[in-house]
Amino acid sequence: MNDMRLTERSVDANEIKIAARKVQVFYGTTHAIKDVDVDILDKTVTAFIGPSGCGKSTFLRCLNRMNDTIDICRVEGDILLDGEDIYDRKVDPVQLRARVGMVFQKPNPFPKSIYDNVAYGPKIHGLVRNKAELDEIVESSLRKAALWNEVKDRLDAPGTGLSGGQQQRLCIARAVATSPEVLLMDEPCSALDPIATAQVEELIDELRTQFSVVIVTHSMQQAARVSQRTAFFHLGNLVEFGETAEIFTTPRDPRTEAYITGRIG
Amino acid sequence: MTAEATNIRPSLFQTDARTKRRNAAEKRFRLYGVAAVSFGVLALVVLLSSILGSGLGAFRQTFLTMDITLSAEALDPKGNRDPAEMAKQTTITYGKVLGAALEADLAAKGLATEGLSAKEINGMISKEAPAQLRNMVLADPDLIGQTITFKALANGRIDGFFKGRVTMESAALDSNVSPAQLELALAMRDAGLMGLAFNPGFITAPDASELRPEAAGLGVAILGSAYMMLIVLVLSLPIGVAASIYLEEFAPKNWFTDLIEVNISNLAAVPSIVFGILGLAVFINFAGMPQSSPLVGGLVLTLMTLPTIIIATRAALKAVPPSIKDAALGIGASKTQTIFHHVLPLAMPGILTGTIIGLAQALGETAPLLLIGMVAFVRDYPGVPPEGLLDPAAALPVQVYNFTQRADPAFIERASGAIIVLLVFLLMMNILAIILRRRFERRW
């Protein structure tokens, strides 16, 4: 892993955006996440790695309460966004999700035009007052997602007609359009080819300047390439969490070492 | 297998026994499939050809073309053209006018009428014809004094003669028609006084009595069925879709919703006549709604259609990929926004197809309508909705049933004709379903 220039990337001392304390997640009687404490820093890319079924996606979905849609799922512990408990009874998950956006594993554009895909979020949140402002948001979001140049001539074309990589960037543009503070990405590149993956990774690095990004990935190389901080999950436990460089070069836990060297997973 | 055999590598050009058996099995299965499909197609062809063969005749009818002088002395003796006064002249008067006109026409063409009494000659005209002429004159009193060309319906037996249903032999045994009348009918046809022509009355006219099969039409039945479909659509679509959305997306999953779910599935399988009894007990006996009315029929059919629509809608909602729902929720759309902006549009083709299939089922339903009195003999058109929904009306499938209950063989043709009309409506609804599905279909 010498080519990854891990040491070049230092983590700025950013303030904590999301603080998770003693988080437990149950699916019915299954204890899926056990006692997880994680601090997500602002304007930082945090990667969650771990073998399949270790709970990293589950934990990610706790951060914007997407797990609410699963009836048997129960979350305990505290998850604070800017010091406010997002699982408080007064919190409306709809409002929360406008601030904590999400990009999914499989590109899932709406079966509408490219324009409508991006414009949907700002429209339902009332972020714009007229068409000109909406046009502006659509353009800037597509630019941020590095998709503008490819689609600017066919904004009326269906979003589902794009290639896989373009679709995923469209989904990122759609998430960015509501100007979230945190962007959660659940294996955003697992359905993409290496070129599209590289584009999305580059994009993630750029997005970091504006907000905090949390990415779940199966590829350790990807975690090493894009993230500043990495959390390693195993069997529902947070095994190790720290700066990416440290995790990959000097893991403290033998399980982390076993995973990154390919012996478990 | 011997050691020797294992060493010999079999040629690819030779099919081994196992492969042969497999191929034979596949061939057999294909044959079964082809046989099953052919059987279905054959059955359909037989059914359609028998219905078309016996029913198409209903759309053509024998008419007598005659010139009638509508004399004021006979039809408006007081001469003031007052419709109330004119209405006092009954169909008997008009029958005499028709008879006189027919005799004059026969004389003019020089057709021999020896051996036929005036009553027999008049008997060739349908008993419905004087009533039609009377309605025509009452609707337009200015016709009095003029000589008009009137196409009078021929008697059902004469009509049957031209359609091959009645023969000289059968007429000899028939007290309603004599071979001499048939001879005259042939002569009249050759003289251009009588002939088969398209009969719009079959679609527009109301039902007619047992003795006048030639005048029976489907007008009231089509109107009644249309009113009922309107009620079914207006009630079952919103109720069904709302119930499905709630059950599918909002309702908590517990024993109570499970119970509701099981019951909806069971309701879809309940025999339709049970809904008829329910309608009779609840809507007519308890709520006091009028019998034979499209309103009650529509309500009963709505109850029957609801489970179909709910099941189809829930299936359509379930088929929407959860990734679309996730995407909308992930941007911060509320549950309602997610459903109405994304899930419902994607489920629309399925919902519409289910609704139209439910409507088509309701259109062809007979049994529950028998119980709520729609089997009655109705000659008056129901009024314009909404009041018209309370007027007595018939329904297409019940009309078919009614026609088959009558003794005159001419009604066999009427029944098959009514079936054709019903099938055409069903076909149009299915085509509409296909068009709507194409229209709303989106890929993801």
XYZ file of C-alpha atoms in Angstrom:
709
model
C 0.000 0.000 0.000
C 2.917 2.291 -0.588
C 1.352 4.014 -3.532
C -1.430 5.460 -1.509
C 0.457 8.305 0.036
C -1.320 7.757 3.273
C 0.959 9.918 5.286
C 0.502 12.924 3.066
C -3.018 13.377 4.205
C -3.235 14.857 7.628
C -6.486 15.270 9.356
C -7.349 18.831 10.153
C -8.602 19.409 13.611
C -12.223 19.797 12.596
C -15.080 20.033 14.998
C -17.306 17.051 15.656
C -20.372 16.914 13.424
C -21.956 13.672 14.557
C -21.237 12.045 17.868
C -22.501 8.505 18.416
C -22.426 7.086 21.925
C -23.173 3.522 23.004
C -25.316 2.858 19.931
C -27.130 -0.466 19.918
C -29.220 -1.696 17.008
C -31.565 -4.666 17.195
C -33.338 -6.402 14.332
C -36.059 -8.179 16.275
C -33.979 -10.194 18.703
C -30.731 -9.987 16.755
C -28.232 -7.593 18.252
C -26.755 -6.100 15.091
C -24.701 -3.191 16.467
C -23.096 -3.344 19.878
C -21.880 -0.359 21.852
C -20.564 1.722 18.994
C -18.946 5.074 19.764
C -17.962 7.128 16.731
C -17.212 10.793 16.162
C -17.742 12.034 12.636
C -15.777 15.200 12.007
C -16.954 18.074 9.885
C -15.436 18.441 6.394
C -13.813 15.052 6.633
C -14.291 11.773 4.818
C -14.880 8.920 7.243
C -14.808 5.380 5.871
C -16.540 2.389 7.438
C -14.909 -0.892 6.481
C -15.460 -4.442 7.546
C -16.581 -7.828 6.277
C -20.119 -8.362 4.955
C -22.758 -8.403 7.656
C -20.571 -6.585 10.162
C -23.152 -3.823 10.616
C -21.417 -0.942 8.898
C -24.352 -0.230 6.557
C -26.788 -0.627 9.430
C -24.856 1.897 11.449
C -24.689 4.280 8.500
C -28.449 4.090 8.089
C -28.845 5.014 11.751
C -27.201 8.349 11.077
C -30.161 9.647 9.051
C -32.761 7.346 10.566
C -33.314 5.388 7.379
C -33.684 2.386 9.657
C -37.028 3.838 10.739
C -38.510 2.328 7.595
C -37.735 -1.161 8.877
C -40.432 -2.150 11.328
C -38.465 -4.581 13.445
C -35.404 -2.352 13.768
C -34.755 -0.721 17.150
C -31.997 1.774 17.899
C -30.668 2.594 21.381
C -27.990 4.964 22.576
C -27.354 8.546 21.528
C -26.530 9.939 18.123
C -25.973 13.685 18.281
C -25.931 15.922 15.235
C -24.429 19.249 16.275
C -25.198 18.286 19.843
C -28.859 17.444 19.228
C -30.094 13.898 19.685
C -31.510 12.813 16.322
C -33.518 10.050 17.971
C -35.303 12.497 20.224
C -39.077 12.252 19.961
C -39.285 15.866 18.843
C -37.112 15.237 15.799
C -38.899 14.736 12.490
C -36.798 12.313 10.439
C -37.863 14.138 7.286
C -36.128 17.308 8.465
C -33.120 15.331 9.569
C -32.725 13.677 6.171
C -32.663 17.040 4.465
C -29.523 17.785 6.512
C -28.032 14.308 6.333
C -28.268 13.181 2.715
C -27.723 9.691 1.440
C -26.375 7.975 -1.661
C -27.167 4.303 -2.072
C -25.299 1.267 -3.237
C -27.264 0.838 -6.452
C -27.755 3.983 -8.515
C -31.450 4.754 -8.040
C -32.423 7.807 -10.070
C -36.126 8.526 -10.238
C -37.721 7.542 -13.548
C -37.969 11.221 -14.411
C -35.812 13.675 -16.308
C -32.283 14.499 -15.175
C -33.469 17.998 -14.262
C -36.391 16.728 -12.190
C -34.162 14.262 -10.388
C -31.939 17.038 -9.084
C -34.734 19.575 -8.649
C -36.904 17.264 -6.562
C -35.129 17.818 -3.223
C -35.003 21.627 -3.384
C -38.637 21.655 -4.505
C -40.026 19.619 -1.629
C -37.948 21.470 0.921
C -38.986 24.863 -0.427
C -35.391 25.950 -0.954
C -36.241 27.971 -4.035
C -38.711 30.666 -4.842
C -38.657 30.622 -8.618
C -37.538 28.714 -11.649
C -34.329 30.705 -12.070
C -33.120 29.777 -8.592
C -34.043 26.180 -9.218
C -32.130 26.176 -12.502
C -29.170 27.575 -10.629
C -29.275 24.886 -7.950
C -29.637 22.151 -10.553
C -26.640 23.450 -12.469
C -24.430 23.931 -9.437
C -25.372 20.504 -8.039
C -24.625 18.816 -11.332
C -21.339 20.704 -11.494
C -20.446 19.597 -7.970
C -21.196 16.026 -9.032
C -18.944 16.494 -12.105
C -21.851 15.617 -14.364
C -22.816 19.017 -15.775
C -20.693 18.877 -18.890
C -21.998 15.482 -19.827
C -25.703 16.209 -19.430
C -26.157 19.956 -19.869
C -27.588 19.458 -23.374
C -30.103 16.842 -22.356
C -31.505 17.811 -18.990
C -34.930 16.634 -20.178
C -33.680 13.147 -20.953
C -34.670 10.450 -18.447
C -32.182 9.971 -15.628
C -32.502 6.225 -16.015
C -31.065 6.458 -19.529
C -27.592 7.422 -18.263
C -24.751 4.976 -17.782
C -24.234 3.414 -14.373
C -21.472 5.808 -13.343
C -23.422 8.818 -14.581
C -26.508 7.595 -12.738
C -24.557 7.365 -9.513
C -23.176 10.865 -9.979
C -26.727 12.012 -10.717
C -27.764 10.498 -7.388
C -24.908 12.366 -5.717
C -26.024 15.594 -7.414
C -29.537 14.906 -6.207
C -28.299 14.453 -2.645
C -26.078 17.539 -2.861
C -28.922 19.701 -4.188
C -30.597 19.925 -0.793
C -27.269 21.261 0.580
C -26.898 18.688 3.330
C -24.346 19.000 6.098
C -23.439 15.319 6.065
C -23.476 12.998 3.085
C -23.821 9.285 3.771
C -22.667 6.949 1.032
C -23.481 3.259 1.213
C -20.979 1.475 -1.049
C -21.496 4.062 -3.779
C -19.056 2.416 -6.172
C -19.902 -1.242 -5.807
C -21.986 -1.237 -8.984
C -19.525 0.837 -11.000
C -16.605 0.071 -13.259
C -13.093 1.280 -12.309
C -13.276 4.450 -14.401
C -16.601 5.521 -12.958
C -15.286 4.566 -9.517
C -12.305 6.840 -9.980
C -14.601 9.699 -10.975
C -16.809 9.207 -7.941
C -13.805 8.995 -5.628
C -12.402 12.202 -7.008
C -15.782 13.730 -6.445
C -15.890 12.577 -2.823
C -12.595 14.259 -2.203
C -13.974 17.518 -3.606
C -17.199 17.255 -1.645
C -15.149 17.103 1.527
C -14.481 20.804 1.240
C -18.160 21.527 1.775
C -19.441 18.902 4.120
C -18.695 15.822 6.057
C -18.836 12.551 4.089
C -19.323 9.093 5.552
C -18.677 6.249 3.165
C -19.227 2.542 3.606
C -16.986 0.498 1.382
C -15.916 -3.054 0.821
C -12.746 -1.975 -0.877
C -9.943 -1.234 1.523
C -8.042 0.481 -1.254
C -10.956 2.820 -1.684
C -11.089 3.562 2.020
C -7.388 4.263 1.958
C -7.692 6.467 -1.118
C -10.594 8.697 -0.124
C -10.853 8.834 3.628
C -9.092 10.671 6.387
C -10.544 8.564 9.138
C -11.517 4.908 9.064
C -13.668 2.765 11.295
C -13.348 -0.991 11.197
C -16.448 -2.957 12.109
C -16.505 -6.644 12.897
C -19.555 -8.699 13.951
C -21.423 -5.609 15.080
C -18.581 -4.206 17.117
C -16.512 -1.165 16.326
C -13.079 -2.746 16.500
C -10.900 0.180 15.666
C -11.426 3.802 14.728
C -8.815 6.333 13.930
C -6.906 8.134 11.245
C -6.833 6.201 8.011
C -3.067 6.231 7.847
C -2.766 4.654 11.248
C -5.409 2.015 10.649
C -3.751 0.840 7.491
C -0.136 1.089 8.580
C -0.146 0.365 12.273
C -3.393 -1.321 13.262
C -3.615 -1.844 16.971
C -6.146 -4.664 16.961
C -5.133 -8.056 15.541
C -8.577 -8.368 13.888
C -8.008 -5.144 11.957
C -4.666 -6.378 10.828
C -6.144 -9.712 9.807
C -8.844 -7.958 7.794
C -6.666 -5.473 5.960
C -4.188 -8.160 5.087
C -7.022 -10.279 3.735
C -7.168 -13.077 6.263
C -10.732 -12.476 7.451
C -13.640 -11.070 5.551
C -20.011 -49.264 -17.219
C -17.087 -51.454 -18.150
C -13.552 -50.303 -17.843
C -13.258 -50.506 -21.581
C -16.272 -48.252 -22.145
C -14.965 -45.569 -19.849
C -11.813 -45.339 -21.877
C -13.577 -44.779 -25.174
C -14.341 -41.124 -25.621
C -17.885 -40.862 -27.065
C -18.311 -38.900 -30.255
C -20.164 -35.621 -30.087
C -22.026 -36.659 -33.211
C -23.706 -39.471 -31.329
C -26.442 -38.578 -28.913
C -26.300 -40.774 -25.858
C -29.383 -42.408 -24.373
C -29.709 -39.851 -21.573
C -29.676 -36.880 -23.884
C -32.154 -38.616 -26.160
C -34.524 -39.104 -23.254
C -34.132 -35.497 -22.221
C -34.790 -34.243 -25.731
C -37.813 -36.502 -26.040
C -39.183 -35.149 -22.764
C -38.702 -31.602 -23.976
C -40.413 -32.373 -27.270
C -43.304 -33.974 -25.423
C -43.703 -30.968 -23.199
C -43.738 -28.599 -26.153
C -46.379 -30.763 -27.772
C -48.540 -30.549 -24.651
C -48.173 -26.797 -24.723
C -49.102 -26.520 -28.378
C -52.049 -28.850 -27.800
C -53.267 -26.785 -24.845
C -53.008 -23.518 -26.759
C -54.718 -25.019 -29.821
C -57.534 -26.288 -27.666
C -57.997 -22.837 -26.188
C -57.943 -21.155 -29.576
C -60.347 -23.734 -30.983
C -62.765 -23.222 -28.109
C -62.618 -19.467 -28.640
C -63.197 -19.802 -32.364
C -66.161 -22.118 -31.844
C -67.627 -19.828 -29.209
C -67.181 -16.661 -31.223
C -68.395 -18.164 -34.471
C -71.481 -19.598 -32.835
C -72.286 -16.288 -31.143
C -71.548 -14.245 -34.225
C -73.427 -16.718 -36.400
C -76.590 -16.550 -34.371
C -76.272 -13.002 -33.117
C -75.241 -10.863 -36.080
C -78.764 -11.186 -37.483
C -80.028 -9.041 -34.625
C -78.295 -6.026 -36.107
C -80.309 -6.412 -39.321
C -84.048 -6.310 -39.422
C -86.773 -6.630 -42.048
C -88.451 -3.324 -42.730
C -91.471 -2.462 -44.887
C -90.883 0.713 -46.791
C -94.111 2.530 -47.402
C -95.467 5.901 -48.313
C -97.901 7.125 -45.707
C -100.179 10.068 -46.051
C -100.706 11.419 -42.562
C -104.193 12.810 -42.984
C -105.313 15.420 -40.518
C -108.849 13.995 -40.373
C -107.623 10.749 -38.862
C -104.764 11.935 -36.665
C -105.852 15.386 -35.543
C -109.601 15.578 -35.934
C -109.814 18.909 -34.088
C -107.168 20.343 -36.320
C -105.375 22.444 -33.682
C -102.108 20.461 -33.658
C -102.219 20.418 -29.882
C -100.023 17.492 -28.750
C -102.334 16.820 -25.797
C -105.281 16.548 -28.156
C -103.318 14.476 -30.643
C -102.249 12.072 -27.950
C -105.842 10.956 -27.715
C -105.419 9.123 -31.011
C -104.209 5.712 -29.922
C -102.027 3.229 -31.738
C -105.206 1.631 -33.072
C -105.808 4.719 -35.206
C -102.218 4.708 -36.371
C -102.443 1.002 -37.088
C -105.328 1.696 -39.411
C -103.316 4.430 -41.138
C -100.429 1.999 -41.629
C -102.734 -0.721 -42.904
C -104.348 1.604 -45.400
C -100.935 2.776 -46.583
C -99.738 -0.810 -47.027
C -102.829 -1.753 -49.019
C -102.396 1.304 -51.221
C -98.750 0.421 -51.837
C -99.608 -3.172 -52.681
C -102.257 -1.992 -55.089
C -99.892 0.486 -56.667
C -97.313 -2.262 -57.303
C -100.069 -4.549 -58.543
C -99.262 -7.299 -56.071
C -101.954 -9.942 -55.751
C -103.488 -10.221 -52.306
C -106.182 -12.766 -53.073
C -106.806 -15.168 -50.273
C -105.395 -12.805 -47.652
C -107.692 -10.922 -45.319
C -106.941 -7.312 -44.440
C -106.070 -8.510 -40.963
C -103.516 -10.914 -42.353
C -101.966 -8.226 -44.520
C -101.793 -5.833 -41.561
C -100.375 -8.629 -39.488
C -97.216 -8.491 -41.535
C -96.413 -5.174 -39.941
C -94.990 -5.294 -36.451
C -97.371 -4.334 -33.673
C -94.665 -1.919 -32.606
C -94.796 0.041 -35.862
C -97.991 2.029 -35.074
C -96.474 3.102 -31.754
C -93.300 4.247 -33.495
C -95.278 6.170 -36.082
C -97.372 7.744 -33.337
C -94.283 8.812 -31.387
C -92.842 10.279 -34.554
C -95.967 12.314 -35.262
C -96.406 13.459 -31.670
C -92.800 14.612 -31.603
C -93.254 16.579 -34.814
C -96.927 17.587 -35.399
C -95.951 19.402 -38.574
C -95.749 16.010 -40.284
C -99.548 15.893 -40.371
C -100.882 16.510 -43.823
C -97.632 15.376 -45.436
C -96.868 12.139 -47.212
C -93.789 10.551 -45.673
C -91.735 7.471 -46.430
C -91.861 5.339 -43.326
C -89.813 2.258 -42.614
C -92.044 0.041 -40.536
C -90.694 -2.990 -38.711
C -91.968 -6.231 -40.158
C -93.511 -8.870 -37.943
C -90.989 -11.155 -36.262
C -92.141 -14.199 -38.232
C -91.737 -12.406 -41.569
C -88.302 -11.250 -40.397
C -87.520 -14.821 -39.413
C -88.498 -15.976 -42.906
C -85.860 -13.736 -44.493
C -83.289 -14.871 -41.949
C -84.057 -18.553 -42.536
C -85.636 -19.152 -39.154
C -89.155 -19.558 -40.555
C -89.909 -21.742 -43.576
C -93.021 -22.445 -45.610
C -93.323 -25.774 -43.795
C -93.078 -24.278 -40.334
C -95.461 -21.493 -41.326
C -98.077 -24.026 -42.299
C -98.099 -25.276 -38.696
C -97.828 -21.790 -37.176
C -100.923 -19.906 -36.110
C -99.039 -16.607 -36.199
C -98.083 -16.676 -39.830
C -99.401 -18.352 -42.977
C -97.564 -19.501 -46.097
C -99.686 -17.047 -48.068
C -98.246 -14.174 -46.048
C -94.759 -15.427 -46.747
C -95.537 -15.627 -50.479
C -96.703 -12.024 -50.356
C -93.566 -11.065 -48.401
C -91.403 -12.588 -51.133
C -93.344 -10.682 -53.773
C -92.994 -7.483 -51.759
C -89.272 -7.985 -51.446
C -89.010 -8.402 -55.197
C -91.071 -5.246 -55.616
C -88.704 -3.370 -53.278
C -91.322 -2.851 -50.607
C -89.637 -4.987 -48.023
C -86.111 -5.951 -47.191
C -83.387 -6.439 -44.582
C -81.564 -3.331 -43.420
C -79.320 -2.267 -40.560
C -81.390 -1.898 -37.430
C -80.124 0.879 -35.140
C -83.099 0.195 -32.896
C -81.376 -2.916 -31.587
C -78.782 -0.710 -29.901
C -80.986 2.238 -28.952
C -84.516 0.939 -28.451
C -85.814 -0.310 -25.118
C -86.806 -3.894 -24.554
C -90.098 -5.035 -26.098
C -92.733 -7.527 -25.057
C -92.771 -11.248 -25.711
C -94.946 -10.752 -28.799
C -92.738 -8.157 -30.474
C -89.224 -9.619 -30.657
C -88.526 -7.532 -33.744
C -88.730 -4.346 -31.694
C -86.635 -5.453 -28.707
C -83.475 -3.417 -28.215
C -80.702 -2.838 -25.711
C -81.003 0.907 -25.149
C -82.164 0.773 -21.543
C -79.746 -2.040 -20.720
C -76.744 -0.217 -22.191
C -77.687 2.968 -20.351
C -78.220 1.051 -17.112
C -74.885 -0.723 -17.441
C -73.139 2.565 -18.244
C -74.637 4.222 -15.154
C -73.536 1.322 -12.995
C -70.017 1.381 -14.407
C -69.891 5.090 -13.668
C -70.832 4.462 -10.046
C -68.414 1.560 -9.738
C -65.551 3.609 -11.169
C -66.263 6.706 -9.092
C -66.557 4.717 -5.866
C -64.223 1.768 -6.162
C -61.177 3.474 -7.655
C -60.611 6.074 -4.922
C -61.746 3.792 -2.095
C -59.731 0.852 -3.398
C -56.577 2.853 -4.045
C -56.779 4.649 -0.707
C -57.312 1.384 1.151
C -54.419 -0.271 -0.680
C -52.030 2.579 -0.040
C -52.917 2.626 3.623
C -52.616 -1.135 4.027
C -49.440 -1.384 1.999
C -47.515 1.647 3.186
C -48.899 2.981 6.450
C -50.707 0.273 8.375
C -48.764 -1.361 11.176
C -48.149 -5.040 10.611
C -50.074 -6.818 13.344
C -52.732 -9.490 13.735
C -55.497 -7.009 12.987
C -54.117 -5.893 9.618
C -53.351 -9.527 8.836
C -56.983 -10.303 9.518
C -58.102 -7.500 7.205
C -55.755 -8.761 4.535
C -57.075 -12.317 4.736
C -60.624 -11.047 4.611
C -60.016 -8.938 1.533
C -58.570 -11.954 -0.240
C -61.575 -13.988 0.853
C -63.996 -11.311 -0.308
C -62.528 -11.549 -3.787
C -63.546 -15.190 -3.839
C -67.067 -14.757 -2.467
C -69.715 -15.823 -5.022
C -71.267 -12.761 -6.580
C -74.813 -13.762 -5.687
C -73.885 -13.335 -2.025
C -73.179 -9.685 -2.763
C -76.635 -9.547 -4.343
C -78.263 -10.796 -1.158
C -76.213 -8.319 0.820
C -77.313 -5.501 -1.478
C -80.934 -6.558 -1.198
C -80.771 -6.670 2.587
C -78.723 -3.539 3.182
C -79.365 -1.122 0.349
C -82.985 -1.949 -0.487
C -84.555 -3.359 2.677
C -82.573 -1.411 5.243
C -81.583 1.807 3.501
C -84.772 1.909 1.457
C -83.193 2.609 -1.913
C -85.377 1.920 -4.961
C -85.307 -1.508 -6.564
C -83.991 -2.052 -10.076
C -82.029 1.201 -9.865
C -78.514 1.593 -11.266
C -77.544 3.156 -7.932
C -78.124 -0.032 -5.981
C -76.647 -2.113 -8.789
C -73.596 0.124 -8.870
C -73.147 -0.081 -5.092
C -73.385 -3.875 -5.108
C -70.932 -4.124 -7.996
C -68.622 -1.689 -6.195
C -68.520 -4.003 -3.195
C -67.734 -6.842 -5.564
C -65.042 -4.941 -7.471
C -63.270 -3.463 -4.441
C -61.330 -6.602 -3.449
C -60.124 -7.041 -7.037
C -58.924 -3.454 -7.195
C -57.321 -3.599 -3.759
C -55.443 -6.784 -4.563
C -54.260 -5.457 -7.939
C -53.260 -2.105 -6.465
C -51.331 -3.654 -3.609
C -49.491 -5.901 -6.034
C -48.660 -2.869 -8.175
C -47.447 -0.911 -5.126
C -45.351 -3.838 -3.976
C -43.755 -4.097 -7.403
C -42.301 -0.588 -7.179
C -38.598 -1.082 -6.426
C -37.762 -0.178 -2.835
C -34.683 1.671 -4.112
C -36.977 4.410 -5.465
C -38.638 4.741 -2.071
C -35.223 4.838 -0.384
C -34.065 7.504 -2.803
C -37.017 9.757 -2.042
C -36.808 9.188 1.719
C -33.047 9.742 1.564
C -33.532 13.230 0.154
C -35.930 14.010 2.938
C -39.272 13.464 1.275
C -42.002 12.563 3.733
C -43.752 9.247 3.458
C -46.772 10.826 1.801
C -44.592 12.734 -0.655
C -42.686 9.563 -1.438
C -45.880 7.682 -2.156
C -47.657 10.340 -4.183
C -44.638 11.646 -6.099
C -42.875 8.377 -6.823
C -44.578 5.164 -5.806
C -48.069 5.896 -7.089
C -47.014 7.101 -10.563
C -44.918 3.981 -10.990
C -47.753 1.770 -9.786
C -50.305 3.547 -11.984
C -50.239 1.133 -14.947
C -50.881 -1.791 -12.625
C -53.601 0.047 -10.746
C -55.397 1.059 -13.930
C -55.162 -2.424 -15.370
C -56.564 -3.881 -12.163
C -59.341 -1.311 -12.091
C -60.393 -1.944 -15.659
C -60.296 -5.701 -15.154
C -62.471 -5.179 -12.080
C -64.853 -2.984 -14.076
C -65.019 -5.515 -16.889
C -65.854 -8.188 -14.354
C -68.582 -5.956 -12.919
C -69.956 -5.213 -16.386
C -70.494 -8.901 -17.063
C -71.946 -9.706 -13.651
C -75.530 -10.994 -13.660
C -76.357 -12.857 -10.482
C -76.322 -10.019 -7.912
C -78.395 -7.830 -10.239
C -81.130 -10.468 -10.417
C -81.570 -10.187 -6.672
C -81.886 -6.439 -6.548
C -84.613 -6.363 -9.159
C -82.706 -5.339 -12.261
C -84.243 -8.331 -14.003
C -87.487 -6.367 -14.325
C -88.985 -5.510 -17.691
C -88.119 -1.840 -18.141
C -89.268 0.133 -21.155
C -88.587 3.660 -19.958
C -85.107 5.064 -20.294
C -83.612 6.104 -16.952
C -83.258 9.860 -16.611
C -80.129 11.946 -16.660
C -77.819 11.412 -13.643
C -77.856 12.063 -10.775
C -81.660 11.634 -10.509
C -81.599 9.043 -13.272
C -79.489 6.773 -11.095
C -82.613 6.099 -9.036
C -84.824 5.233 -12.028
C -85.426 1.596 -12.867
C -83.077 0.286 -15.535
C -81.865 -2.976 -16.963
C -78.301 -4.185 -17.399
C -76.669 -5.804 -20.399
C -75.941 -9.268 -18.962
C -79.342 -9.394 -17.305
C -80.894 -8.431 -20.629
C -79.171 -11.439 -22.192
C -80.657 -13.582 -19.453
C -84.085 -12.021 -20.015
C -83.992 -12.647 -23.748
C -83.108 -16.296 -23.238
C -86.111 -16.745 -20.960
C -88.634 -15.888 -23.686
C -90.486 -18.390 -25.818
C -90.283 -16.831 -29.278
C -87.241 -18.235 -31.130
C -86.576 -14.730 -32.459
C -85.201 -13.904 -29.011
C -82.352 -16.394 -29.442
C -80.972 -14.060 -32.048
C -81.563 -11.080 -29.739
C -79.722 -12.779 -26.880
C -76.705 -13.570 -29.045
C -76.761 -10.034 -30.414
C -76.766 -8.680 -26.859
C -73.795 -10.922 -26.058
C -71.950 -9.455 -29.032
C -72.622 -5.938 -27.746
C -71.421 -6.967 -24.288
C -68.277 -8.532 -25.726
C -67.579 -5.421 -27.770
C -67.785 -3.308 -24.616
C -65.468 -5.693 -22.759
C -63.050 -5.646 -25.666
C -63.060 -1.857 -25.694
C -62.332 -1.778 -21.948
C -59.441 -4.168 -22.366
C -58.030 -2.117 -25.214
C -58.341 0.945 -23.012
C -56.446 -0.902 -20.277
C -53.646 -1.723 -22.687
C -53.467 1.836 -23.989
C -53.375 3.287 -20.475
C -50.717 0.823 -19.396
C -48.549 1.732 -22.381
C -49.124 5.390 -21.737
C -48.129 5.357 -18.079
C -45.423 2.747 -18.265
C -42.000 3.961 -17.229
C -38.870 1.945 -16.987
C -36.439 2.141 -14.138
